Amino acid sequence: GDVSTMAHELGHAVHSLLAAHHSIFSFQAPLPLAENASTFGEILLVDRLLDLETDEDARRDLLFRQVDDAYATIGRQAFFALFERQAHDMIAKGATVDDLAGAYLGNLAVQFADSVEMSEEFKWEWVSIPHFFHTPFYVYAYAFGQLLVFSLYRQYKIDREAFNPRYIDILAAGGDDAPVRILSRAGLDVHAPEFWQGGFDVLGEMIDRLEALDARS
């Protein structure tokens, strides 16, 4: 609620303060890093609340919201990005709207497998997503950004004393370089699968904790 919003916006404020020495041309963080500090602030807040909270229902709610948000931001947006690329390839070859709808339904089938029953009407869901029409090839940044925060959070949990100055360097960079190079200067290799696996491990641990709470209820 309000506390989470405050943590999010304070993250933006810290990011802006650290990057304030840049000119107007290099102050703004590139899209994949723009929500980094704000989202990192949120995960720090939830981590602290879980440490303090003793009521299991409240802990379950905190974890569920975080896992649900992670799916919406990582899994769902990644599949949106895959569909968008597929749709542009299909359109270049003369695909119809019905063809695109069929491709989208196939995308959902891969995404959810047999975990839910998928109504055929969902094949038109893509029509309601404004990013596809107004800001093409934007949604990848949601998935990249959220998983990046989880991967950075893993580094923070492993050795926060080593991590903190590197993270400050990332935020202080503003938009003075491409995201890959900003992260590389901080000693982070985004081409290494193990870096991203660290982010998935953070998410996996959240799911494990949530399932453990459900098992006790």
PDB file of C-alpha atoms in Angstrom:
ATOM      1  CA  GLY A   1       0.000   0.000   0.000  1.00  0.00           C
ATOM      2  CA  ASP A   2       1.237   3.455   0.945  1.00  0.00           C
ATOM      3  CA  VAL A   3       4.422   2.143   2.583  1.00  0.00           C
ATOM      4  CA  SER A   4       5.349   0.145  -0.517  1.00  0.00           C
ATOM      5  CA  THR A   5       4.709   3.198  -2.695  1.00  0.00           C
ATOM      6  CA  MET A   6       6.943   5.254  -0.417  1.00  0.00           C
ATOM      7  CA  ALA A   7       9.755   2.682  -0.697  1.00  0.00           C
ATOM      8  CA  HIS A   8       9.343   2.710  -4.486  1.00  0.00           C
ATOM      9  CA  GLU A   9       9.407   6.487  -4.821  1.00  0.00           C
ATOM     10  CA  LEU A  10      12.286   6.895  -2.363  1.00  0.00           C
ATOM     11  CA  GLY A  11      14.242   4.541  -4.591  1.00  0.00           C
ATOM     12  CA  HIS A  12      13.634   6.903  -7.498  1.00  0.00           C
ATOM     13  CA  ALA A  13      14.682   9.832  -5.298  1.00  0.00           C
ATOM     14  CA  VAL A  14      17.968   8.189  -4.303  1.00  0.00           C
ATOM     15  CA  HIS A  15      18.644   7.280  -7.940  1.00  0.00           C
ATOM     16  CA  SER A  16      18.054  10.882  -8.996  1.00  0.00           C
ATOM     17  CA  LEU A  17      20.245  12.307  -6.239  1.00  0.00           C
ATOM     18  CA  LEU A  18      23.144  10.003  -7.072  1.00  0.00           C
ATOM     19  CA  ALA A  19      22.897  10.853 -10.774  1.00  0.00           C
ATOM     20  CA  ALA A  20      22.383  14.591 -10.220  1.00  0.00           C
ATOM     21  CA  HIS A  21      25.963  15.454 -11.241  1.00  0.00           C
ATOM     22  CA  HIS A  22      25.184  14.542 -14.856  1.00  0.00           C
ATOM     23  CA  SER A  23      24.007  16.968 -17.486  1.00  0.00           C
ATOM     24  CA  ILE A  24      20.450  16.777 -18.759  1.00  0.00           C
ATOM     25  CA  PHE A  25      21.735  14.628 -21.629  1.00  0.00           C
ATOM     26  CA  SER A  26      23.070  11.784 -19.458  1.00  0.00           C
ATOM     27  CA  PHE A  27      21.068  12.129 -16.233  1.00  0.00           C
ATOM     28  CA  GLN A  28      18.160   9.832 -17.107  1.00  0.00           C
ATOM     29  CA  ALA A  29      18.836   6.113 -16.610  1.00  0.00           C
ATOM     30  CA  PRO A  30      18.244   3.930 -19.693  1.00  0.00           C
ATOM     31  CA  LEU A  31      14.923   2.104 -19.831  1.00  0.00           C
ATOM     32  CA  PRO A  32      16.103  -1.285 -18.452  1.00  0.00           C
ATOM     33  CA  LEU A  33      17.609   0.480 -15.404  1.00  0.00           C
ATOM     34  CA  ALA A  34      14.995   3.194 -14.889  1.00  0.00           C
ATOM     35  CA  GLU A  35      12.988   1.250 -12.267  1.00  0.00           C
ATOM     36  CA  ASN A  36      15.982  -0.435 -10.661  1.00  0.00           C
ATOM     37  CA  ALA A  37      16.360   1.596  -7.474  1.00  0.00           C
ATOM     38  CA  SER A  38      12.603   1.858  -6.946  1.00  0.00           C
ATOM     39  CA  THR A  39      12.042  -1.891  -7.275  1.00  0.00           C
ATOM     40  CA  PHE A  40      15.100  -2.632  -5.151  1.00  0.00           C
ATOM     41  CA  GLY A  41      13.574  -0.417  -2.463  1.00  0.00           C
ATOM     42  CA  GLU A  42      10.402  -2.477  -2.560  1.00  0.00           C
ATOM     43  CA  ILE A  43      12.184  -5.799  -2.148  1.00  0.00           C
ATOM     44  CA  LEU A  44      14.215  -4.427   0.771  1.00  0.00           C
ATOM     45  CA  LEU A  45      10.978  -3.322   2.419  1.00  0.00           C
ATOM     46  CA  VAL A  46       9.315  -6.712   1.988  1.00  0.00           C
ATOM     47  CA  ASP A  47      12.435  -8.460   3.283  1.00  0.00           C
ATOM     48  CA  ARG A  48      12.367  -6.295   6.406  1.00  0.00           C
ATOM     49  CA  LEU A  49       8.633  -6.758   6.942  1.00  0.00           C
ATOM     50  CA  LEU A  50       9.031 -10.531   6.688  1.00  0.00           C
ATOM     51  CA  ASP A  51      11.755 -10.364   9.348  1.00  0.00           C
ATOM     52  CA  LEU A  52       9.453  -8.426  11.688  1.00  0.00           C
ATOM     53  CA  GLU A  53       6.077 -10.022  10.961  1.00  0.00           C
ATOM     54  CA  THR A  54       5.041 -12.997  13.110  1.00  0.00           C
ATOM     55  CA  ASP A  55       1.468 -13.436  11.874  1.00  0.00           C
ATOM     56  CA  GLU A  56       1.509 -16.222   9.284  1.00  0.00           C
ATOM     57  CA  ASP A  57      -1.451 -14.859   7.333  1.00  0.00           C
ATOM     58  CA  ALA A  58       0.303 -11.514   6.954  1.00  0.00           C
ATOM     59  CA  ARG A  59       3.539 -13.229   5.919  1.00  0.00           C
ATOM     60  CA  ARG A  60       1.633 -15.311   3.367  1.00  0.00           C
ATOM     61  CA  ASP A  61       0.034 -12.173   1.947  1.00  0.00           C
ATOM     62  CA  LEU A  62       3.394 -10.398   1.639  1.00  0.00           C
ATOM     63  CA  LEU A  63       4.997 -13.343  -0.128  1.00  0.00           C
ATOM     64  CA  PHE A  64       2.013 -13.972  -2.392  1.00  0.00           C
ATOM     65  CA  ARG A  65       1.929 -10.360  -3.544  1.00  0.00           C
ATOM     66  CA  GLN A  66       5.643 -10.422  -4.301  1.00  0.00           C
ATOM     67  CA  VAL A  67       5.483 -13.702  -6.228  1.00  0.00           C
ATOM     68  CA  ASP A  68       2.375 -12.554  -8.107  1.00  0.00           C
ATOM     69  CA  ASP A  69       4.048  -9.253  -9.034  1.00  0.00           C
ATOM     70  CA  ALA A  70       7.145 -11.151 -10.171  1.00  0.00           C
ATOM     71  CA  TYR A  71       5.076 -13.326 -12.511  1.00  0.00           C
ATOM     72  CA  ALA A  72       3.275 -10.285 -13.929  1.00  0.00           C
ATOM     73  CA  THR A  73       6.540  -8.425 -14.483  1.00  0.00           C
ATOM     74  CA  ILE A  74       8.924 -11.215 -15.526  1.00  0.00           C
ATOM     75  CA  GLY A  75       7.036 -14.209 -16.904  1.00  0.00           C
ATOM     76  CA  ARG A  76       4.049 -12.457 -18.439  1.00  0.00           C
ATOM     77  CA  GLN A  77       6.051  -9.596 -19.955  1.00  0.00           C
ATOM     78  CA  ALA A  78       8.677 -11.974 -21.349  1.00  0.00           C
ATOM     79  CA  PHE A  79       5.955 -13.925 -23.162  1.00  0.00           C
ATOM     80  CA  PHE A  80       4.484 -10.638 -24.394  1.00  0.00           C
ATOM     81  CA  ALA A  81       7.884  -9.763 -25.852  1.00  0.00           C
ATOM     82  CA  LEU A  82       8.164 -13.160 -27.562  1.00  0.00           C
ATOM     83  CA  PHE A  83       4.687 -12.798 -29.050  1.00  0.00           C
ATOM     84  CA  GLU A  84       5.413  -9.259 -30.219  1.00  0.00           C
ATOM     85  CA  ARG A  85       8.510 -10.375 -32.100  1.00  0.00           C
ATOM     86  CA  GLN A  86       6.613 -13.320 -33.580  1.00  0.00           C
ATOM     87  CA  ALA A  87       3.717 -11.058 -34.603  1.00  0.00           C
ATOM     88  CA  HIS A  88       5.981  -8.638 -36.475  1.00  0.00           C
ATOM     89  CA  ASP A  89       7.607 -11.539 -38.322  1.00  0.00           C
ATOM     90  CA  MET A  90       4.174 -12.913 -39.218  1.00  0.00           C
ATOM     91  CA  ILE A  91       2.846  -9.531 -40.382  1.00  0.00           C
ATOM     92  CA  ALA A  92       5.858  -9.138 -42.668  1.00  0.00           C
ATOM     93  CA  LYS A  93       4.754 -12.401 -44.312  1.00  0.00           C
ATOM     94  CA  GLY A  94       1.132 -11.317 -44.737  1.00  0.00           C
ATOM     95  CA  ALA A  95      -0.498 -12.780 -41.623  1.00  0.00           C
ATOM     96  CA  THR A  96      -4.117 -11.900 -40.839  1.00  0.00           C
ATOM     97  CA  VAL A  97      -5.535 -10.740 -37.515  1.00  0.00           C
ATOM     98  CA  ASP A  98      -6.912 -14.239 -36.989  1.00  0.00           C
ATOM     99  CA  ASP A  99      -3.427 -15.654 -37.580  1.00  0.00           C
ATOM    100  CA  LEU A 100      -2.054 -13.359 -34.881  1.00  0.00           C
ATOM    101  CA  ALA A 101      -4.824 -14.368 -32.490  1.00  0.00           C
ATOM    102  CA  GLY A 102      -3.977 -18.022 -33.054  1.00  0.00           C
ATOM    103  CA  ALA A 103      -0.308 -17.330 -32.403  1.00  0.00           C
ATOM    104  CA  TYR A 104      -1.174 -15.521 -29.178  1.00  0.00           C
ATOM    105  CA  LEU A 105      -3.282 -18.433 -27.968  1.00  0.00           C
ATOM    106  CA  GLY A 106      -0.349 -20.722 -28.726  1.00  0.00           C
ATOM    107  CA  ASN A 107       1.847 -18.396 -26.675  1.00  0.00           C
ATOM    108  CA  LEU A 108      -0.533 -18.753 -23.732  1.00  0.00           C
ATOM    109  CA  ALA A 109      -0.576 -22.543 -24.123  1.00  0.00           C
ATOM    110  CA  VAL A 110       3.211 -22.646 -23.801  1.00  0.00           C
ATOM    111  CA  GLN A 111       3.149 -20.206 -20.905  1.00  0.00           C
ATOM    112  CA  PHE A 112       0.552 -21.980 -18.770  1.00  0.00           C
ATOM    113  CA  ALA A 113       0.763 -25.578 -20.089  1.00  0.00           C
ATOM    114  CA  ASP A 114      -1.805 -27.673 -18.194  1.00  0.00           C
ATOM    115  CA  SER A 115      -1.829 -25.542 -15.035  1.00  0.00           C
ATOM    116  CA  VAL A 116      -5.065 -23.769 -16.024  1.00  0.00           C
ATOM    117  CA  GLU A 117      -7.862 -24.234 -18.534  1.00  0.00           C
ATOM    118  CA  MET A 118      -7.482 -21.573 -21.215  1.00  0.00           C
ATOM    119  CA  SER A 119     -10.671 -20.247 -22.808  1.00  0.00           C
ATOM    120  CA  GLU A 120     -10.355 -19.613 -26.535  1.00  0.00           C
ATOM    121  CA  GLU A 121     -11.584 -16.047 -26.016  1.00  0.00           C
ATOM    122  CA  PHE A 122      -8.172 -15.239 -24.545  1.00  0.00           C
ATOM    123  CA  LYS A 123      -6.734 -15.317 -28.055  1.00  0.00           C
ATOM    124  CA  TRP A 124      -7.914 -11.698 -28.352  1.00  0.00           C
ATOM    125  CA  GLU A 125      -6.238 -10.489 -25.151  1.00  0.00           C
ATOM    126  CA  TRP A 126      -3.292  -9.041 -27.088  1.00  0.00           C
ATOM    127  CA  VAL A 127      -5.605  -6.483 -28.737  1.00  0.00           C
ATOM    128  CA  SER A 128      -6.110  -4.821 -25.332  1.00  0.00           C
ATOM    129  CA  ILE A 129      -2.388  -4.335 -24.615  1.00  0.00           C
ATOM    130  CA  PRO A 130      -1.532  -0.741 -25.621  1.00  0.00           C
ATOM    131  CA  HIS A 131       2.245  -1.240 -25.599  1.00  0.00           C
ATOM    132  CA  PHE A 132       2.023  -3.394 -28.720  1.00  0.00           C
ATOM    133  CA  PHE A 133       0.564  -0.485 -30.665  1.00  0.00           C
ATOM    134  CA  HIS A 134       1.857   2.711 -29.042  1.00  0.00           C
ATOM    135  CA  THR A 135       5.323   1.738 -27.734  1.00  0.00           C
ATOM    136  CA  PRO A 136       6.472  -1.338 -29.695  1.00  0.00           C
ATOM    137  CA  PHE A 137       9.239  -3.508 -28.239  1.00  0.00           C
ATOM    138  CA  TYR A 138       8.997  -1.846 -24.830  1.00  0.00           C
ATOM    139  CA  VAL A 139       7.761  -4.691 -22.632  1.00  0.00           C
ATOM    140  CA  TYR A 140      11.085  -6.578 -22.562  1.00  0.00           C
ATOM    141  CA  ALA A 141      12.345  -3.865 -20.209  1.00  0.00           C
ATOM    142  CA  TYR A 142       9.838  -4.897 -17.525  1.00  0.00           C
ATOM    143  CA  ALA A 143      11.096  -8.489 -17.479  1.00  0.00           C
ATOM    144  CA  PHE A 144      14.750  -7.474 -17.767  1.00  0.00           C
ATOM    145  CA  GLY A 145      14.436  -4.841 -15.062  1.00  0.00           C
ATOM    146  CA  GLN A 146      12.630  -6.988 -12.490  1.00  0.00           C
ATOM    147  CA  LEU A 147      14.875 -10.017 -12.940  1.00  0.00           C
ATOM    148  CA  LEU A 148      17.904  -7.724 -12.797  1.00  0.00           C
ATOM    149  CA  VAL A 149      16.736  -6.443  -9.408  1.00  0.00           C
ATOM    150  CA  PHE A 150      16.371 -10.013  -8.116  1.00  0.00           C
ATOM    151  CA  SER A 151      19.843 -10.863  -9.439  1.00  0.00           C
ATOM    152  CA  LEU A 152      21.313  -7.765  -7.801  1.00  0.00           C
ATOM    153  CA  TYR A 153      19.473  -8.598  -4.599  1.00  0.00           C
ATOM    154  CA  ARG A 154      21.142 -12.012  -4.620  1.00  0.00           C
ATOM    155  CA  GLN A 155      24.526 -10.266  -4.803  1.00  0.00           C
ATOM    156  CA  TYR A 156      23.453  -7.998  -1.941  1.00  0.00           C
ATOM    157  CA  LYS A 157      22.498 -10.955   0.257  1.00  0.00           C
ATOM    158  CA  ILE A 158      25.750 -12.787  -0.455  1.00  0.00           C
ATOM    159  CA  ASP A 159      28.068  -9.895   0.460  1.00  0.00           C
ATOM    160  CA  ARG A 160      26.423  -6.548   1.074  1.00  0.00           C
ATOM    161  CA  GLU A 161      29.661  -4.777   2.015  1.00  0.00           C
ATOM    162  CA  ALA A 162      31.130  -5.570  -1.400  1.00  0.00           C
ATOM    163  CA  PHE A 163      27.819  -4.965  -3.153  1.00  0.00           C
ATOM    164  CA  ASN A 164      26.842  -1.564  -1.746  1.00  0.00           C
ATOM    165  CA  PRO A 165      29.568   0.592  -3.376  1.00  0.00           C
ATOM    166  CA  ARG A 166      29.053  -1.197  -6.700  1.00  0.00           C
ATOM    167  CA  TYR A 167      25.335  -0.553  -6.558  1.00  0.00           C
ATOM    168  CA  ILE A 168      25.903   3.114  -5.781  1.00  0.00           C
ATOM    169  CA  ASP A 169      28.118   3.276  -8.878  1.00  0.00           C
ATOM    170  CA  ILE A 170      25.303   1.794 -10.988  1.00  0.00           C
ATOM    171  CA  LEU A 171      22.817   4.389  -9.776  1.00  0.00           C
ATOM    172  CA  ALA A 172      25.306   7.251 -10.024  1.00  0.00           C
ATOM    173  CA  ALA A 173      25.935   6.392 -13.672  1.00  0.00           C
ATOM    174  CA  GLY A 174      22.526   7.743 -14.635  1.00  0.00           C
ATOM    175  CA  GLY A 175      22.356   7.281 -18.388  1.00  0.00           C
ATOM    176  CA  ASP A 176      25.993   7.893 -19.254  1.00  0.00           C
ATOM    177  CA  ASP A 177      26.352   4.555 -21.056  1.00  0.00           C
ATOM    178  CA  ALA A 178      24.471   1.502 -22.277  1.00  0.00           C
ATOM    179  CA  PRO A 179      22.977  -0.690 -19.512  1.00  0.00           C
ATOM    180  CA  VAL A 180      25.364  -3.582 -20.194  1.00  0.00           C
ATOM    181  CA  ARG A 181      28.396  -1.324 -19.846  1.00  0.00           C
ATOM    182  CA  ILE A 182      27.068   0.422 -16.733  1.00  0.00           C
ATOM    183  CA  LEU A 183      26.630  -2.971 -15.081  1.00  0.00           C
ATOM    184  CA  SER A 184      29.969  -4.226 -16.400  1.00  0.00           C
ATOM    185  CA  ARG A 185      31.769  -1.263 -14.825  1.00  0.00           C
ATOM    186  CA  ALA A 186      30.308  -2.412 -11.513  1.00  0.00           C
ATOM    187  CA  GLY A 187      31.786  -5.875 -12.047  1.00  0.00           C
ATOM    188  CA  LEU A 188      28.546  -7.568 -13.130  1.00  0.00           C
ATOM    189  CA  ASP A 189      28.467  -9.824 -16.186  1.00  0.00           C
ATOM    190  CA  VAL A 190      24.930  -9.892 -17.562  1.00  0.00           C
ATOM    191  CA  HIS A 191      26.047 -12.369 -20.227  1.00  0.00           C
ATOM    192  CA  ALA A 192      26.746 -14.983 -17.532  1.00  0.00           C
ATOM    193  CA  PRO A 193      23.810 -17.385 -17.020  1.00  0.00           C
ATOM    194  CA  GLU A 194      24.700 -17.750 -13.350  1.00  0.00           C
ATOM    195  CA  PHE A 195      24.085 -14.035 -12.782  1.00  0.00           C
ATOM    196  CA  TRP A 196      20.483 -14.376 -13.923  1.00  0.00           C
ATOM    197  CA  GLN A 197      20.103 -17.731 -12.182  1.00  0.00           C
ATOM    198  CA  GLY A 198      20.755 -15.864  -8.945  1.00  0.00           C
ATOM    199  CA  GLY A 199      17.628 -13.817  -9.634  1.00  0.00           C
ATOM    200  CA  PHE A 200      15.543 -16.912 -10.342  1.00  0.00           C
ATOM    201  CA  ASP A 201      16.895 -18.429  -7.119  1.00  0.00           C
ATOM    202  CA  VAL A 202      15.572 -15.435  -5.169  1.00  0.00           C
ATOM    203  CA  LEU A 203      12.143 -15.968  -6.724  1.00  0.00           C
ATOM    204  CA  GLY A 204      12.337 -19.714  -6.099  1.00  0.00           C
ATOM    205  CA  GLU A 205      13.062 -19.112  -2.420  1.00  0.00           C
ATOM    206  CA  MET A 206      10.001 -16.859  -2.164  1.00  0.00           C
ATOM    207  CA  ILE A 207       7.845 -19.619  -3.650  1.00  0.00           C
ATOM    208  CA  ASP A 208       9.362 -22.194  -1.277  1.00  0.00           C
ATOM    209  CA  ARG A 209       8.605 -19.977   1.727  1.00  0.00           C
ATOM    210  CA  LEU A 210       5.054 -19.411   0.511  1.00  0.00           C
ATOM    211  CA  GLU A 211       4.472 -23.141   0.002  1.00  0.00           C
ATOM    212  CA  ALA A 212       5.885 -23.875   3.460  1.00  0.00           C
ATOM    213  CA  LEU A 213       3.385 -21.450   5.001  1.00  0.00           C
ATOM    214  CA  ASP A 214       0.536 -23.066   3.055  1.00  0.00           C
ATOM    215  CA  ALA A 215       1.627 -26.511   4.229  1.00  0.00           C
ATOM    216  CA  ARG A 216       1.297 -25.394   7.859  1.00  0.00           C
ATOM    217  CA  SER A 217      -2.152 -23.850   7.429  1.00  0.00           C
TER     218      SER A 217
END
